mmCIF file with all atom_site columns, C-alpha atoms in Angstrom:
data_model
loop_
_atom_site.group_PDB
_atom_site.id
_atom_site.type_symbol
_atom_site.label_atom_id
_atom_site.label_alt_id
_atom_site.label_comp_id
_atom_site.label_asym_id
_atom_site.label_entity_id
_atom_site.label_seq_id
_atom_site.pdbx_PDB_ins_code
_atom_site.Cartn_x
_atom_site.Cartn_y
_atom_site.Cartn_z
_atom_site.occupancy
_atom_site.B_iso_or_equiv
_atom_site.pdbx_formal_charge
_atom_site.auth_seq_id
_atom_site.auth_comp_id
_atom_site.auth_asym_id
_atom_site.auth_atom_id
_atom_site.pdbx_PDB_model_num
ATOM 1   C CA . MET A 1 1   ? 9.225   -15.749 -10.969 1.00 0.00 ? 1   MET A CA 1
ATOM 2   C CA . ARG A 1 2   ? 12.872  -17.442 -10.873 1.00 0.00 ? 2   ARG A CA 1
ATOM 3   C CA . ASN A 1 3   ? 11.524  -20.607 -10.104 1.00 0.00 ? 3   ASN A CA 1
ATOM 4   C CA . GLN A 1 4   ? 8.960   -20.430 -13.178 1.00 0.00 ? 4   GLN A CA 1
ATOM 5   C CA . LEU A 1 5   ? 12.019  -19.572 -15.537 1.00 0.00 ? 5   LEU A CA 1
ATOM 6   C CA . LEU A 1 6   ? 13.898  -22.316 -14.222 1.00 0.00 ? 6   LEU A CA 1
ATOM 7   C CA . LEU A 1 7   ? 10.862  -24.474 -14.875 1.00 0.00 ? 7   LEU A CA 1
ATOM 8   C CA . LEU A 1 8   ? 10.803  -23.000 -18.294 1.00 0.00 ? 8   LEU A CA 1
ATOM 9   C CA . GLY A 1 9   ? 14.517  -23.608 -19.263 1.00 0.00 ? 9   GLY A CA 1
ATOM 10  C CA . ALA A 1 10  ? 14.248  -27.195 -17.583 1.00 0.00 ? 10  ALA A CA 1
ATOM 11  C CA . LEU A 1 11  ? 11.272  -27.817 -19.862 1.00 0.00 ? 11  LEU A CA 1
ATOM 12  C CA . LEU A 1 12  ? 13.060  -26.489 -23.060 1.00 0.00 ? 12  LEU A CA 1
ATOM 13  C CA . PHE A 1 13  ? 16.327  -28.657 -22.440 1.00 0.00 ? 13  PHE A CA 1
ATOM 14  C CA . TYR A 1 14  ? 14.867  -31.762 -22.067 1.00 0.00 ? 14  TYR A CA 1
ATOM 15  C CA . SER A 1 15  ? 12.365  -31.104 -25.310 1.00 0.00 ? 15  SER A CA 1
ATOM 16  C CA . ILE A 1 16  ? 16.062  -30.149 -27.483 1.00 0.00 ? 16  ILE A CA 1
ATOM 17  C CA . SER A 1 17  ? 17.773  -33.193 -25.876 1.00 0.00 ? 17  SER A CA 1
ATOM 18  C CA . GLY A 1 18  ? 14.658  -35.622 -26.594 1.00 0.00 ? 18  GLY A CA 1
ATOM 19  C CA . ALA A 1 19  ? 14.748  -36.776 -23.089 1.00 0.00 ? 19  ALA A CA 1
ATOM 20  C CA . ILE A 1 20  ? 10.718  -36.001 -23.344 1.00 0.00 ? 20  ILE A CA 1
ATOM 21  C CA . PRO A 1 21  ? 8.088   -35.971 -26.525 1.00 0.00 ? 21  PRO A CA 1
ATOM 22  C CA . ASN A 1 22  ? 7.898   -31.996 -27.240 1.00 0.00 ? 22  ASN A CA 1
ATOM 23  C CA . PRO A 1 23  ? 6.436   -31.280 -23.985 1.00 0.00 ? 23  PRO A CA 1
ATOM 24  C CA . TYR A 1 24  ? 6.628   -27.302 -24.503 1.00 0.00 ? 24  TYR A CA 1
ATOM 25  C CA . PRO A 1 25  ? 3.012   -26.615 -26.052 1.00 0.00 ? 25  PRO A CA 1
ATOM 26  C CA . LYS A 1 26  ? 1.338   -28.765 -23.106 1.00 0.00 ? 26  LYS A CA 1
ATOM 27  C CA . GLN A 1 27  ? 3.513   -28.266 -20.505 1.00 0.00 ? 27  GLN A CA 1
ATOM 28  C CA . VAL A 1 28  ? 4.359   -24.511 -20.488 1.00 0.00 ? 28  VAL A CA 1
ATOM 29  C CA . ASP A 1 29  ? 1.327   -22.150 -21.625 1.00 0.00 ? 29  ASP A CA 1
ATOM 30  C CA . LEU A 1 30  ? 3.308   -18.945 -22.515 1.00 0.00 ? 30  LEU A CA 1
ATOM 31  C CA . PRO A 1 31  ? 0.211   -16.732 -22.046 1.00 0.00 ? 31  PRO A CA 1
ATOM 32  C CA . SER A 1 32  ? -0.852  -18.120 -18.980 1.00 0.00 ? 32  SER A CA 1
ATOM 33  C CA . LEU A 1 33  ? 2.492   -17.505 -17.741 1.00 0.00 ? 33  LEU A CA 1
ATOM 34  C CA . ASN A 1 34  ? 2.267   -13.918 -18.556 1.00 0.00 ? 34  ASN A CA 1
ATOM 35  C CA . ALA A 1 35  ? -0.771  -13.936 -17.470 1.00 0.00 ? 35  ALA A CA 1
ATOM 36  C CA . VAL A 1 36  ? 0.338   -14.749 -13.703 1.00 0.00 ? 36  VAL A CA 1
ATOM 37  C CA . ILE A 1 37  ? 3.333   -12.428 -13.805 1.00 0.00 ? 37  ILE A CA 1
ATOM 38  C CA . GLN A 1 38  ? 1.156   -9.346  -14.673 1.00 0.00 ? 38  GLN A CA 1
ATOM 39  C CA . GLN A 1 39  ? -1.354  -10.092 -12.213 1.00 0.00 ? 39  GLN A CA 1
ATOM 40  C CA . LYS A 1 40  ? -0.669  -7.177  -9.769  1.00 0.00 ? 40  LYS A CA 1
ATOM 41  C CA . ASP A 1 41  ? -1.809  -3.657  -9.140  1.00 0.00 ? 41  ASP A CA 1
ATOM 42  C CA . THR A 1 42  ? -0.857  -0.361  -7.000  1.00 0.00 ? 42  THR A CA 1
ATOM 43  C CA . ALA A 1 43  ? -2.546  1.698   -4.511  1.00 0.00 ? 43  ALA A CA 1
ATOM 44  C CA . THR A 1 44  ? -1.313  4.808   -2.906  1.00 0.00 ? 44  THR A CA 1
ATOM 45  C CA . PHE A 1 45  ? -2.586  5.628   0.228   1.00 0.00 ? 45  PHE A CA 1
ATOM 46  C CA . ALA A 1 46  ? -1.571  8.434   2.811   1.00 0.00 ? 46  ALA A CA 1
ATOM 47  C CA . SER A 1 47  ? -3.024  8.410   6.365   1.00 0.00 ? 47  SER A CA 1
ATOM 48  C CA . GLY A 1 48  ? -0.449  9.817   8.776   1.00 0.00 ? 48  GLY A CA 1
ATOM 49  C CA . CYS A 1 49  ? 2.972   8.559   9.654   1.00 0.00 ? 49  CYS A CA 1
ATOM 50  C CA . PHE A 1 50  ? 3.947   6.113   6.909   1.00 0.00 ? 50  PHE A CA 1
ATOM 51  C CA . TRP A 1 51  ? 5.823   3.817   9.391   1.00 0.00 ? 51  TRP A CA 1
ATOM 52  C CA . CYS A 1 52  ? 2.605   3.069   10.629  1.00 0.00 ? 52  CYS A CA 1
ATOM 53  C CA . VAL A 1 53  ? 0.584   2.660   7.289   1.00 0.00 ? 53  VAL A CA 1
ATOM 54  C CA . GLU A 1 54  ? 3.108   0.375   6.213   1.00 0.00 ? 54  GLU A CA 1
ATOM 55  C CA . ALA A 1 55  ? 3.442   -2.007  9.156   1.00 0.00 ? 55  ALA A CA 1
ATOM 56  C CA . LYS A 1 56  ? -0.710  -2.489  8.866   1.00 0.00 ? 56  LYS A CA 1
ATOM 57  C CA . PHE A 1 57  ? -1.296  -3.098  4.925   1.00 0.00 ? 57  PHE A CA 1
ATOM 58  C CA . SER A 1 58  ? 1.813   -5.395  4.933   1.00 0.00 ? 58  SER A CA 1
ATOM 59  C CA . GLN A 1 59  ? -0.243  -7.611  7.016   1.00 0.00 ? 59  GLN A CA 1
ATOM 60  C CA . LEU A 1 60  ? -2.970  -7.976  4.359   1.00 0.00 ? 60  LEU A CA 1
ATOM 61  C CA . GLU A 1 61  ? -3.254  -11.385 2.345   1.00 0.00 ? 61  GLU A CA 1
ATOM 62  C CA . GLY A 1 62  ? -2.646  -10.273 -1.176  1.00 0.00 ? 62  GLY A CA 1
ATOM 63  C CA . VAL A 1 63  ? -0.077  -7.324  -0.648  1.00 0.00 ? 63  VAL A CA 1
ATOM 64  C CA . LEU A 1 64  ? 2.844   -7.821  -1.717  1.00 0.00 ? 64  LEU A CA 1
ATOM 65  C CA . LYS A 1 65  ? 5.180   -5.275  -1.172  1.00 0.00 ? 65  LYS A CA 1
ATOM 66  C CA . VAL A 1 66  ? 4.391   -1.871  0.689   1.00 0.00 ? 66  VAL A CA 1
ATOM 67  C CA . THR A 1 67  ? 6.934   0.985   0.181   1.00 0.00 ? 67  THR A CA 1
ATOM 68  C CA . SER A 1 68  ? 6.955   4.167   1.928   1.00 0.00 ? 68  SER A CA 1
ATOM 69  C CA . GLY A 1 69  ? 7.582   7.367   0.247   1.00 0.00 ? 69  GLY A CA 1
ATOM 70  C CA . TYR A 1 70  ? 6.518   11.030  -0.420  1.00 0.00 ? 70  TYR A CA 1
ATOM 71  C CA . THR A 1 71  ? 3.913   12.273  -3.216  1.00 0.00 ? 71  THR A CA 1
ATOM 72  C CA . GLY A 1 72  ? 1.803   15.118  -4.249  1.00 0.00 ? 72  GLY A CA 1
ATOM 73  C CA . GLY A 1 73  ? 4.081   17.983  -3.372  1.00 0.00 ? 73  GLY A CA 1
ATOM 74  C CA . HIS A 1 74  ? 5.819   20.453  -5.705  1.00 0.00 ? 74  HIS A CA 1
ATOM 75  C CA . LEU A 1 75  ? 9.380   19.519  -4.722  1.00 0.00 ? 75  LEU A CA 1
ATOM 76  C CA . LYS A 1 76  ? 11.841  17.132  -6.668  1.00 0.00 ? 76  LYS A CA 1
ATOM 77  C CA . ASN A 1 77  ? 13.597  14.634  -4.942  1.00 0.00 ? 77  ASN A CA 1
ATOM 78  C CA . PRO A 1 78  ? 12.502  15.349  -1.576  1.00 0.00 ? 78  PRO A CA 1
ATOM 79  C CA . THR A 1 79  ? 14.497  14.591  2.186   1.00 0.00 ? 79  THR A CA 1
ATOM 80  C CA . TYR A 1 80  ? 12.780  13.440  5.074   1.00 0.00 ? 80  TYR A CA 1
ATOM 81  C CA . LYS A 1 81  ? 13.578  16.243  6.746   1.00 0.00 ? 81  LYS A CA 1
ATOM 82  C CA . GLN A 1 82  ? 12.460  18.656  3.797   1.00 0.00 ? 82  GLN A CA 1
ATOM 83  C CA . VAL A 1 83  ? 9.220   16.879  4.215   1.00 0.00 ? 83  VAL A CA 1
ATOM 84  C CA . LEU A 1 84  ? 8.800   16.942  7.660   1.00 0.00 ? 84  LEU A CA 1
ATOM 85  C CA . THR A 1 85  ? 8.958   20.677  7.338   1.00 0.00 ? 85  THR A CA 1
ATOM 86  C CA . GLY A 1 86  ? 5.377   20.634  5.702   1.00 0.00 ? 86  GLY A CA 1
ATOM 87  C CA . SER A 1 87  ? 6.469   22.721  3.208   1.00 0.00 ? 87  SER A CA 1
ATOM 88  C CA . THR A 1 88  ? 7.278   20.834  -0.126  1.00 0.00 ? 88  THR A CA 1
ATOM 89  C CA . GLY A 1 89  ? 3.451   19.928  -0.504  1.00 0.00 ? 89  GLY A CA 1
ATOM 90  C CA . HIS A 1 90  ? 4.437   16.306  -0.107  1.00 0.00 ? 90  HIS A CA 1
ATOM 91  C CA . ALA A 1 91  ? 2.655   13.759  2.171   1.00 0.00 ? 91  ALA A CA 1
ATOM 92  C CA . GLU A 1 92  ? 4.335   10.571  3.677   1.00 0.00 ? 92  GLU A CA 1
ATOM 93  C CA . ALA A 1 93  ? 2.448   7.874   1.511   1.00 0.00 ? 93  ALA A CA 1
ATOM 94  C CA . CYS A 1 94  ? 2.753   4.305   0.719   1.00 0.00 ? 94  CYS A CA 1
ATOM 95  C CA . ASN A 1 95  ? 2.852   2.539   -2.504  1.00 0.00 ? 95  ASN A CA 1
ATOM 96  C CA . ILE A 1 96  ? 0.818   -0.675  -1.991  1.00 0.00 ? 96  ILE A CA 1
ATOM 97  C CA . VAL A 1 97  ? 1.476   -3.615  -4.754  1.00 0.00 ? 97  VAL A CA 1
ATOM 98  C CA . PHE A 1 98  ? -1.536  -6.133  -4.444  1.00 0.00 ? 98  PHE A CA 1
ATOM 99  C CA . ASP A 1 99  ? -2.786  -9.098  -6.449  1.00 0.00 ? 99  ASP A CA 1
ATOM 100 C CA . PRO A 1 100 ? -6.173  -8.256  -7.235  1.00 0.00 ? 100 PRO A CA 1
ATOM 101 C CA . SER A 1 101 ? -7.420  -11.794 -7.523  1.00 0.00 ? 101 SER A CA 1
ATOM 102 C CA . VAL A 1 102 ? -6.671  -12.255 -3.482  1.00 0.00 ? 102 VAL A CA 1
ATOM 103 C CA . ILE A 1 103 ? -7.616  -8.657  -2.453  1.00 0.00 ? 103 ILE A CA 1
ATOM 104 C CA . SER A 1 104 ? -9.376  -6.179  -4.265  1.00 0.00 ? 104 SER A CA 1
ATOM 105 C CA . TYR A 1 105 ? -8.989  -2.311  -4.378  1.00 0.00 ? 105 TYR A CA 1
ATOM 106 C CA . ASP A 1 106 ? -12.587 -2.145  -2.545  1.00 0.00 ? 106 ASP A CA 1
ATOM 107 C CA . GLU A 1 107 ? -11.243 -3.964  0.220   1.00 0.00 ? 107 GLU A CA 1
ATOM 108 C CA . LEU A 1 108 ? -7.867  -1.958  0.277   1.00 0.00 ? 108 LEU A CA 1
ATOM 109 C CA . LEU A 1 109 ? -10.287 1.154   0.519   1.00 0.00 ? 109 LEU A CA 1
ATOM 110 C CA . GLU A 1 110 ? -12.184 -0.563  3.813   1.00 0.00 ? 110 GLU A CA 1
ATOM 111 C CA . ALA A 1 111 ? -8.674  -0.999  5.422   1.00 0.00 ? 111 ALA A CA 1
ATOM 112 C CA . PHE A 1 112 ? -7.557  2.398   4.603   1.00 0.00 ? 112 PHE A CA 1
ATOM 113 C CA . PHE A 1 113 ? -10.751 4.336   6.169   1.00 0.00 ? 113 PHE A CA 1
ATOM 114 C CA . LEU A 1 114 ? -10.616 1.803   9.382   1.00 0.00 ? 114 LEU A CA 1
ATOM 115 C CA . SER A 1 115 ? -7.125  2.052   9.760   1.00 0.00 ? 115 SER A CA 1
ATOM 116 C CA . HIS A 1 116 ? -7.084  6.029   10.475  1.00 0.00 ? 116 HIS A CA 1
ATOM 117 C CA . ASP A 1 117 ? -9.528  8.863   11.098  1.00 0.00 ? 117 ASP A CA 1
ATOM 118 C CA . PRO A 1 118 ? -10.451 10.463  7.686   1.00 0.00 ? 118 PRO A CA 1
ATOM 119 C CA . THR A 1 119 ? -11.958 13.637  9.516   1.00 0.00 ? 119 THR A CA 1
ATOM 120 C CA . GLN A 1 120 ? -8.527  15.046  10.915  1.00 0.00 ? 120 GLN A CA 1
ATOM 121 C CA . LEU A 1 121 ? -7.273  17.565  8.832   1.00 0.00 ? 121 LEU A CA 1
ATOM 122 C CA . ASN A 1 122 ? -3.747  17.572  8.066   1.00 0.00 ? 122 ASN A CA 1
ATOM 123 C CA . ARG A 1 123 ? -2.819  15.321  11.152  1.00 0.00 ? 123 ARG A CA 1
ATOM 124 C CA . GLN A 1 124 ? -3.168  12.011  12.898  1.00 0.00 ? 124 GLN A CA 1
ATOM 125 C CA . GLY A 1 125 ? -3.165  11.681  16.606  1.00 0.00 ? 125 GLY A CA 1
ATOM 126 C CA . ASN A 1 126 ? 0.172   14.098  17.805  1.00 0.00 ? 126 ASN A CA 1
ATOM 127 C CA . ASP A 1 127 ? 1.790   14.120  14.069  1.00 0.00 ? 127 ASP A CA 1
ATOM 128 C CA . VAL A 1 128 ? 0.740   17.504  12.856  1.00 0.00 ? 128 VAL A CA 1
ATOM 129 C CA . GLY A 1 129 ? 1.379   19.060  9.703   1.00 0.00 ? 129 GLY A CA 1
ATOM 130 C CA . THR A 1 130 ? 0.234   18.687  6.086   1.00 0.00 ? 130 THR A CA 1
ATOM 131 C CA . GLN A 1 131 ? 2.671   15.696  5.287   1.00 0.00 ? 131 GLN A CA 1
ATOM 132 C CA . TYR A 1 132 ? 0.405   13.555  7.652   1.00 0.00 ? 132 TYR A CA 1
ATOM 133 C CA . ARG A 1 133 ? -3.183  14.473  5.646   1.00 0.00 ? 133 ARG A CA 1
ATOM 134 C CA . SER A 1 134 ? -5.606  12.079  4.471   1.00 0.00 ? 134 SER A CA 1
ATOM 135 C CA . ALA A 1 135 ? -5.166  11.472  0.762   1.00 0.00 ? 135 ALA A CA 1
ATOM 136 C CA . ILE A 1 136 ? -6.069  8.677   -2.093  1.00 0.00 ? 136 ILE A CA 1
ATOM 137 C CA . PHE A 1 137 ? -3.637  9.271   -5.066  1.00 0.00 ? 137 PHE A CA 1
ATOM 138 C CA . TYR A 1 138 ? -5.491  7.260   -7.836  1.00 0.00 ? 138 TYR A CA 1
ATOM 139 C CA . HIS A 1 139 ? -3.954  5.536   -10.758 1.00 0.00 ? 139 HIS A CA 1
ATOM 140 C CA . ASN A 1 140 ? -6.836  5.130   -13.166 1.00 0.00 ? 140 ASN A CA 1
ATOM 141 C CA . ASN A 1 141 ? -10.202 6.553   -13.494 1.00 0.00 ? 141 ASN A CA 1
ATOM 142 C CA . SER A 1 142 ? -11.728 3.105   -11.521 1.00 0.00 ? 142 SER A CA 1
ATOM 143 C CA . GLN A 1 143 ? -9.730  4.138   -8.474  1.00 0.00 ? 143 GLN A CA 1
ATOM 144 C CA . LYS A 1 144 ? -11.149 7.237   -8.632  1.00 0.00 ? 144 LYS A CA 1
ATOM 145 C CA . GLU A 1 145 ? -14.582 6.466   -8.746  1.00 0.00 ? 145 GLU A CA 1
ATOM 146 C CA . LYS A 1 146 ? -14.422 3.811   -6.139  1.00 0.00 ? 146 LYS A CA 1
ATOM 147 C CA . ALA A 1 147 ? -12.617 6.069   -3.550  1.00 0.00 ? 147 ALA A CA 1
ATOM 148 C CA . GLU A 1 148 ? -15.415 9.187   -4.277  1.00 0.00 ? 148 GLU A CA 1
ATOM 149 C CA . TYR A 1 149 ? -18.003 6.478   -4.498  1.00 0.00 ? 149 TYR A CA 1
ATOM 150 C CA . TYR A 1 150 ? -16.373 5.422   -0.872  1.00 0.00 ? 150 TYR A CA 1
ATOM 151 C CA . ILE A 1 151 ? -16.158 8.713   0.547   1.00 0.00 ? 151 ILE A CA 1
ATOM 152 C CA . ASN A 1 152 ? -19.850 9.519   -0.916  1.00 0.00 ? 152 ASN A CA 1
ATOM 153 C CA . THR A 1 153 ? -21.452 6.628   0.895   1.00 0.00 ? 153 THR A CA 1
ATOM 154 C CA . LEU A 1 154 ? -19.510 7.059   4.220   1.00 0.00 ? 154 LEU A CA 1
ATOM 155 C CA . THR A 1 155 ? -20.884 10.821  4.387   1.00 0.00 ? 155 THR A CA 1
ATOM 156 C CA . GLN A 1 156 ? -24.656 9.737   3.519   1.00 0.00 ? 156 GLN A CA 1
ATOM 157 C CA . GLN A 1 157 ? -24.360 7.007   6.028   1.00 0.00 ? 157 GLN A CA 1
ATOM 158 C CA . LEU A 1 158 ? -23.193 9.750   8.635   1.00 0.00 ? 158 LEU A CA 1
ATOM 159 C CA . ILE A 1 159 ? -20.501 7.193   9.810   1.00 0.00 ? 159 ILE A CA 1
ATOM 160 C CA . TYR A 1 160 ? -18.615 9.727   11.329  1.00 0.00 ? 160 TYR A CA 1
ATOM 161 C CA . ASN A 1 161 ? -19.997 12.865  13.320  1.00 0.00 ? 161 ASN A CA 1
ATOM 162 C CA . LYS A 1 162 ? -17.615 15.229  11.194  1.00 0.00 ? 162 LYS A CA 1
ATOM 163 C CA . PRO A 1 163 ? -16.856 15.952  7.590   1.00 0.00 ? 163 PRO A CA 1
ATOM 164 C CA . ILE A 1 164 ? -14.240 13.368  5.964   1.00 0.00 ? 164 ILE A CA 1
ATOM 165 C CA . VAL A 1 165 ? -11.493 15.288  4.847   1.00 0.00 ? 165 VAL A CA 1
ATOM 166 C CA . THR A 1 166 ? -9.898  12.653  2.790   1.00 0.00 ? 166 THR A CA 1
ATOM 167 C CA . GLN A 1 167 ? -8.048  14.157  -0.425  1.00 0.00 ? 167 GLN A CA 1
ATOM 168 C CA . VAL A 1 168 ? -8.879  12.404  -4.018  1.00 0.00 ? 168 VAL A CA 1
ATOM 169 C CA . ASN A 1 169 ? -5.827  13.072  -5.981  1.00 0.00 ? 169 ASN A CA 1
ATOM 170 C CA . PRO A 1 170 ? -4.703  11.656  -9.476  1.00 0.00 ? 170 PRO A CA 1
ATOM 171 C CA . PHE A 1 171 ? -0.606  9.812   -8.528  1.00 0.00 ? 171 PHE A CA 1
ATOM 172 C CA . THR A 1 172 ? 1.755   11.546  -10.507 1.00 0.00 ? 172 THR A CA 1
ATOM 173 C CA . LYS A 1 173 ? 5.572   11.275  -8.803  1.00 0.00 ? 173 LYS A CA 1
ATOM 174 C CA . PHE A 1 174 ? 6.190   8.726   -6.199  1.00 0.00 ? 174 PHE A CA 1
ATOM 175 C CA . TYR A 1 175 ? 9.756   9.315   -4.316  1.00 0.00 ? 175 TYR A CA 1
ATOM 176 C CA . ILE A 1 176 ? 11.055  6.370   -2.192  1.00 0.00 ? 176 ILE A CA 1
ATOM 177 C CA . ALA A 1 177 ? 11.986  7.372   1.016   1.00 0.00 ? 177 ALA A CA 1
ATOM 178 C CA . GLU A 1 178 ? 14.886  6.886   2.571   1.00 0.00 ? 178 GLU A CA 1
ATOM 179 C CA . ASP A 1 179 ? 16.264  2.929   3.033   1.00 0.00 ? 179 ASP A CA 1
ATOM 180 C CA . TYR A 1 180 ? 16.112  3.253   7.127   1.00 0.00 ? 180 TYR A CA 1
ATOM 181 C CA . HIS A 1 181 ? 12.170  4.011   6.726   1.00 0.00 ? 181 HIS A CA 1
ATOM 182 C CA . GLN A 1 182 ? 11.263  0.908   4.781   1.00 0.00 ? 182 GLN A CA 1
ATOM 183 C CA . GLN A 1 183 ? 9.876   -2.044  6.865   1.00 0.00 ? 183 GLN A CA 1
ATOM 184 C CA . TYR A 1 184 ? 10.619  0.496   10.043  1.00 0.00 ? 184 TYR A CA 1
ATOM 185 C CA . TYR A 1 185 ? 8.360   -1.261  12.626  1.00 0.00 ? 185 TYR A CA 1
ATOM 186 C CA . GLU A 1 186 ? 9.508   -4.163  11.906  1.00 0.00 ? 186 GLU A CA 1
ATOM 187 C CA . ASN A 1 187 ? 13.053  -3.706  11.892  1.00 0.00 ? 187 ASN A CA 1
ATOM 188 C CA . ASN A 1 188 ? 12.670  -1.200  14.962  1.00 0.00 ? 188 ASN A CA 1
ATOM 189 C CA . PRO A 1 189 ? 10.432  -2.997  17.433  1.00 0.00 ? 189 PRO A CA 1
ATOM 190 C CA . ASN A 1 190 ? 11.516  -1.506  20.752  1.00 0.00 ? 190 ASN A CA 1
ATOM 191 C CA . GLN A 1 191 ? 11.523  1.927   19.509  1.00 0.00 ? 191 GLN A CA 1
ATOM 192 C CA . SER A 1 192 ? 9.156   4.395   21.437  1.00 0.00 ? 192 SER A CA 1
ATOM 193 C CA . TYR A 1 193 ? 7.190   5.635   18.738  1.00 0.00 ? 193 TYR A CA 1
ATOM 194 C CA . CYS A 1 194 ? 6.493   1.783   17.548  1.00 0.00 ? 194 CYS A CA 1
ATOM 195 C CA . GLN A 1 195 ? 5.757   0.721   20.916  1.00 0.00 ? 195 GLN A CA 1
ATOM 196 C CA . TYR A 1 196 ? 3.655   3.538   22.308  1.00 0.00 ? 196 TYR A CA 1
ATOM 197 C CA . VAL A 1 197 ? 1.659   4.639   18.886  1.00 0.00 ? 197 VAL A CA 1
ATOM 198 C CA . ILE A 1 198 ? 2.244   1.955   15.891  1.00 0.00 ? 198 ILE A CA 1
ATOM 199 C CA . GLN A 1 199 ? 1.752   -1.326  17.869  1.00 0.00 ? 199 GLN A CA 1
ATOM 200 C CA . PRO A 1 200 ? -1.689  -0.607  19.656  1.00 0.00 ? 200 PRO A CA 1
ATOM 201 C CA . GLU A 1 201 ? -3.015  0.570   16.333  1.00 0.00 ? 201 GLU A CA 1
ATOM 202 C CA . LEU A 1 202 ? -1.832  -2.467  14.305  1.00 0.00 ? 202 LEU A CA 1
ATOM 203 C CA . GLU A 1 203 ? -3.361  -4.920  17.118  1.00 0.00 ? 203 GLU A CA 1
ATOM 204 C CA . ARG A 1 204 ? -6.551  -2.690  16.308  1.00 0.00 ? 204 ARG A CA 1
ATOM 205 C CA . PHE A 1 205 ? -6.052  -3.194  12.789  1.00 0.00 ? 205 PHE A CA 1
ATOM 206 C CA . LYS A 1 206 ? -5.327  -7.032  13.141  1.00 0.00 ? 206 LYS A CA 1
ATOM 207 C CA . GLU A 1 207 ? -8.655  -7.829  15.180  1.00 0.00 ? 207 GLU A CA 1
ATOM 208 C CA . ILE A 1 208 ? -10.741 -5.741  12.697  1.00 0.00 ? 208 ILE A CA 1
ATOM 209 C CA . PHE A 1 209 ? -9.099  -7.796  9.384   1.00 0.00 ? 209 PHE A CA 1
ATOM 210 C CA . LYS A 1 210 ? -8.162  -10.865 11.044  1.00 0.00 ? 210 LYS A CA 1
ATOM 211 C CA . ASP A 1 211 ? -10.293 -12.953 8.337   1.00 0.00 ? 211 ASP A CA 1
ATOM 212 C CA . LYS A 1 212 ? -7.788  -10.999 5.591   1.00 0.00 ? 212 LYS A CA 1
ATOM 213 C CA . LEU A 1 213 ? -4.517  -11.546 7.512   1.00 0.00 ? 213 LEU A CA 1
ATOM 214 C CA . LYS A 1 214 ? -1.291  -13.021 5.862   1.00 0.00 ? 214 LYS A CA 1
ATOM 215 C CA . LYS A 1 215 ? -1.188  -16.902 7.304   1.00 0.00 ? 215 LYS A CA 1
#
């Protein structure tokens, strides 16, 4: 964005100074520039510990930013310690900002279901509690319909030997988690949970989606 603005400023300067003949209409298409800036969307998923979710989805080409936080509950401005009690109604979740021209919401749904066990109720592995539930928080009707279609298809095809318990809920308010939770795996690769829980899952995820990883 900064580089685009610098380019725009330079072209305007040279146009005014007479160094080049009226380049603005030909060289800078403002509507096209706006289209590039607006080319992003957001998915919000909960599928266990958000450290793990963030580490996985950050690997995918087209994912611009992953933010860990809390959503789906009743308590305003919750802290990690409060969410950890399981009494706030919030789930540990991630906001995933992505470029839909590179990776689609459908592909993110595929990654979501293959990155955790959607049949485990209010837990993932040894992480137990409603805060670790499987949930999709949709931002519009299209996301809602796709999530429900995906769940129905997986159910009809008997992909799992137990019912899918993933919740599909409207996105409301997302509370960004404390700073030390952001990029946790990247910043703490030697921490025991990262080594023994996240790393094996991340390696499996990268193997499954090896054709969709960032270069």
